[in-house]
Amino acid sequence: MLEIEIDGKKLTVPGGSTVMDAAHSVGVHIPHFCYHKKLSIAANCRMCLVQVEKAPKPLPACATPVTDGMKVHTHSDMAVTAQKGVMEFLLINHPLDCPICDQGGECQLQDLAVGYGGSASRYEEEKRVVPNKNLGPLISTDMTRCIHCSRCVRFTEEIAGYQELGMPGRGEHTEVMTFIGKTVDSEISGNVIDLCPVGALTSKPFRYSARAWELSRRKSVSPHDGLGANLVVQVKDHRVKRVLPLENEAINECWIADRDRFSYEALNSEERLTKPLIKQGGVWQEADWQSALEYVVHGLKDIIANHGADSIAAVATEQATLEELYLLKQLFAGLGSQNVETRLRAADFGLKTQGATWLGQSIVDFVGSDAVLVVGSTLRKEQPLIAQRLRQAVKKGAKLAIVNSHGDDLLTTLAGELIVRPDQLVEGVLAVIKAVTEARGVAAPAHIDLAGVEVTDAARAVAAVFEGKDKTSIALGNLAQQNPRYAELHAAAAALAELVGAKLGVFAAAANSVGAQLAGATGAGNVFAQPKKAYVLLNTEVEFDTANGAEALAAVQQADMVVALGSFGSCALEHADVILPVSPFSETSGTFVNVEGKPQSFNGVVRPLGETRPAWKVFRVLGNLLGLENFGFNSSEEVRDLVLAGDVAAKLSNAAVAPVAVKAQAASGVVRLGEVPIYQLDMLTRRAPALQATADALAASQLKANAATLAKLGLAHGGNAQVKQGAGVATLAVALDAGLADDVVRVAANLPATRALGALTAAIEVTQA
Amino acid sequence: MTVYVKGVVFEGVDFDDPNSWKIDAYIKRGGYAALKKILQEGITQDAIIAEMKASALRGRGGAGFPTGLKWSFMPRSFPGQKYLVCNTDEGEPGTFKDLDIIVNNPHALIEGMIIGGFAMGISVGYNYIHGEVFEAYQRFEAALEEARAAGFLGERILGTDFSFQLHGHHGYGAYICGEETALLESLEGKKGQPRFKPPFPASFGLYGKPTTINNTETFASVPYIIREGGQKFLELGKPNNGGTKLFSVSGHVNRPGNYEIPLGTPFSELLEMCGGMRGGKKLKAVIPGGSSAPVLPADIMMQCTMDYDSIAKAGSMLGSGAVIVMDETTCMVKALERLSYFYFEESCGQCTPCREGTGWLYRVVHRIEHGQGRAEDLDLLLSVGANIAGRTICALGDAAVMPVQGMLKHFRAEFEHHIEHKNCVAPGY
Ligand SMILES: Cc1cc2nc3c(=O)[nH]c(=O)nc-3n(C[C@H](O)[C@H](O)[C@H](O)COP(=O)(O)O)c2cc1C
Ligand code: SF4
Ligand code: SF4
Ligand code: FES
């Protein structure tokens, strides 16, 4: 520890601290632009110059290491003269177009200029003008405002993992730009908007739609992936205008993914439903809530009376809140049906655990592992911020390995990489288990049958990442959870974890995947395979939210009654009989339980649009109309407290023991690697125009295969192919993906173009088109 | 033109002989004897560094840092890779001495670097050569080949356990890549931008490894020091200013060129060696150490001796040893405009005061030169300069300010005249 003095305050700080760190710890604010606690030190803006006794010149606080006995003055004449000098330089070429700048009111340059700037400029020469750049559909540029702090550049390189922005040019000609002809395509790119201290990088969808000071700031939680990123939702006139991160070091740090930031556009979409709709004589009619709910109650009662309670089923996506899912389940239980399911993209429901599957530890502990194996995941797109944290972990020395069905670049160094066909993921994990048993001279547990398992060098490299490491983790991603042999895959991963002493985790595909299990809204399995007479769909577009859209659509189309609860009329116009407008996350109170089992409750940030109602209230009324007991809740908090009573941690478990053995792969033909594109995850992302214009979204509907498979199928990169599963047919553009195993074609699911196709991991016919 | 008067770098070089740069000629004039002496007589690393310290050799790249001391900073026992880097990026206006060295006596540099490698326990070196002198780069590569073929460079030098690899690397002509940490960035393949220090290259240099960087002339002086002894080198010059030095004399003299002369030689003698003022004109001012050194008027300059201490005492600096001589026809406003344009153009743009301030300085001087000066401009220049100097990441910021300060200190009246009368006091050439 070192003893120093800042502005007369004595303090002790750990060795290696900078003057900036030390000042922070005693609440002394030093003006700065380029410094950011999550980025490397650039020391280029020079705004943080302070006086250090015995140093002849002012020194940058952000880059000056503390030495014992150092005396720092942040407000002395020397310091303030230097800071004012820098401020003057920053302003001479700045356009000072604050009145038309979206950053106005929340601009660090503007704020600091109040304290350090002059009231008139001494600069009377010509000012610099910098051409704007096209960074894609999310980020707007006004490059003349750039103060060259390089935060955005450092972010893309250090946090996003790939330097999509650079600063070519010298001196005054230095400009922030992308590679020629490229845009910024990272899935977490929007963070540069927050990092940019001025209005050079601003939000494109938000552009010119409100002034910072007109917005109210309300806390919320992201409704997309299972991380549970904390949000500040900014609203004006009861409309969501913008979404920013709320810093939470334990969860999202100070970042959010682009999905979290830009999906709000859907909340204001034209497709929002504001009144209940009932289809009468094949024509949609607006209805009042009373009649719509009575219609639902009568309909359900009728069908149960005629066909029994097992003839009705409810499905919901895991973006629904804990409270909604619990009440839906209770409603069905009251009606005598256990047919409630949220695992709509699963193909195998055989896994038996003693509690809800989860990360197995806190996010911070997980990314603090010395070695991590991720099984079956398009990690950057499924879990953009966990991928980011793992990248930082690798930089600090952690080893990362994957067993996966594709080799998508994780923008970090992999210590092991085993790529197998999607129908061979189980065998992939078995190979790693066998490699461990061989390397360590130990036996696998009895329920793991290693007969016929082939150990490759790649499997050995994966196994080796655990060698000599104390804190190790294994996590199963979305691709694993969607696998038709998920129960075996999970059991195999559990056995591997046991063998190497790792913690087993399951990534949560959606905001409330863990909460859905705690609410008891799972267990029915596939309710579409044997079609039911009636379906209740909560927040679900069957063709886009399920593993087999064709099958699900057929099931609801043949049903006698379909009740859809959703925020968008378009979600079920083709097949529902009643559509009830229910609140998206922004218009209701509720709770999501994130991947680490942490319940995060939130309030509505705006009032429900039109006659939209929170779904939990709709279920409460339905319960009462149906005369069911225990539906007298006064608030969503009462529901939550009931569901989460007792120790939540005790209700989480990934332990699973089941026999696992090699299964011969399908003899011939190609297998589909189906996955959910990043911006098709849920109803909101699907309706966010800016997200739909990203490179990720535009590339989603390509068919991909490796060179050998393309050749075998007679396809060429850039050409077209026709694919067929059952009766479903689609014509897709073809692209080369060298990271795939032989005989695998990657065809994304849940897209308009591919909704007619069948199962995610199954045989697929491919021909030239 | 290169004139060898007395000294170490060009000792014995025959500038009229096209083969004088070659290894045979170099060996004939005593070349590689120092290296042999070290390897064959078992001279220790400590002894070499002690000899370097005794020589009082100061870095010839501009800052004049004592070389022996710099070499002693290298953590010799550091177990990983360490690097030795030579700075031949020479891009400062007026400086053209290093070019002459790699063209006319490349083996002196190579031998100096090998000795440096031995003394600091380094096995890999690079020479970063300014990109706009491509033939010189090729000459250096040819010399490297000769040294390798002769067993002075590469694996197991002269049959001993000592190995040293040396590579040439050419840049693309950015002045900023002469700043040692920008040079390292550029050598790593990145944009040439100075790094913030600390950490210094001795602990975090090329690829993050301990690295020693010296100027071409510095390394080229090493063989003499080892061969003849540090004391003898020191005595060539004067205390604290050991040895001889190359001065690149340009401007209004009869014989511009490189002059290798003892440190401490009176400026008046150097001027005489250069054949005096061109056309018999009167000396007006001299920039004694490269474009960033403050200008000195003739009367002060004529009192100076050419060494670090004397020039510093007169309010300027010896820098790289580029002596820019200006006669009475020179317009100081025009001269400063040219200098300021250079720093404006060459600023890497990384840090605010230099990126924004160099342009501001240039534009104001440009206005004055073009008859649009204002009375308050001169104080503005000094004030802007004060806001740059000492506030930047590297010394280019200071380098841009010193010419302004020097000019306004000694020739303010000429600037005032320009502002008031919108024309020049100097008669023009
Ligand atoms: C803007 C700038 C440009 C420089 N250019 C050169 C150069 O061209 N050659 C050189 O040897 N040193 C140059 N230097 C000095 C180097 O940073 C460094 O101090 C020198 O190479 C060390 O060698 P020495 O100790 O042998 O002088 C420059 C410094 C600055 C700030
Ligand atoms: S665009 Fe913004 S973040 Fe990037 S360098 Fe310029 S001011 Fe900094
Ligand atoms: S002082 Fe100038 S050249 Fe040096 S780092 Fe700063 S901007 Fe670049
Ligand atoms: S904050 Fe320290 S130099 Fe920018």
PDB file of C-alpha atoms and ligand atoms in Angstrom, chain A residues 20 30-36 41-49 60-63 149 154, ligand 4:
ATOM      1  CA  MET A  20      -7.059   8.717 -11.404  1.00  0.00           C
ATOM      2  CA  ILE A  30     -10.661  14.787 -12.285  1.00  0.00           C
ATOM      3  CA  PRO A  31     -11.979  15.922 -15.672  1.00  0.00           C
ATOM      4  CA  HIS A  32     -11.316  13.373 -18.399  1.00  0.00           C
ATOM      5  CA  PHE A  33     -12.415  12.170 -21.834  1.00  0.00           C
ATOM      6  CA  CYS A  34     -10.241   9.320 -23.050  1.00  0.00           C
ATOM      7  CA  TYR A  35     -10.013   7.509 -19.737  1.00  0.00           C
ATOM      8  CA  HIS A  36     -12.551   4.726 -19.238  1.00  0.00           C
ATOM      9  CA  ILE A  41      -5.142   3.706 -20.991  1.00  0.00           C
ATOM     10  CA  ALA A  42      -4.549   5.954 -23.992  1.00  0.00           C
ATOM     11  CA  ALA A  43      -3.662   9.197 -22.208  1.00  0.00           C
ATOM     12  CA  ASN A  44      -4.370  11.110 -25.379  1.00  0.00           C
ATOM     13  CA  CYS A  45      -6.987  13.709 -24.459  1.00  0.00           C
ATOM     14  CA  ARG A  46      -4.801  15.365 -21.767  1.00  0.00           C
ATOM     15  CA  MET A  47      -7.864  16.704 -19.980  1.00  0.00           C
ATOM     16  CA  CYS A  48      -6.851  14.988 -16.757  1.00  0.00           C
ATOM     17  CA  LEU A  49      -3.577  16.870 -16.305  1.00  0.00           C
ATOM     18  CA  PRO A  60      -2.017  12.951 -16.836  1.00  0.00           C
ATOM     19  CA  ALA A  61      -3.821  11.444 -13.853  1.00  0.00           C
ATOM     20  CA  CYS A  62      -5.148   8.532 -15.878  1.00  0.00           C
ATOM     21  CA  ALA A  63      -1.708   7.275 -16.787  1.00  0.00           C
ATOM     22  CA  CYS A 149     -10.328  10.195 -27.631  1.00  0.00           C
ATOM     23  CA  ARG A 154     -10.362   0.760 -28.169  1.00  0.00           C
TER      24      ARG A 154
HETATM   25  S1  FES C   4      -8.217  11.182 -19.361  1.00  0.00           S
HETATM   26 FE1  FES C   4      -6.100  11.247 -18.993  1.00  0.00          FE
HETATM   27  S2  FES C   4      -5.311  11.902 -20.863  1.00  0.00           S
HETATM   28 FE2  FES C   4      -7.419  11.606 -21.340  1.00  0.00          FE
END
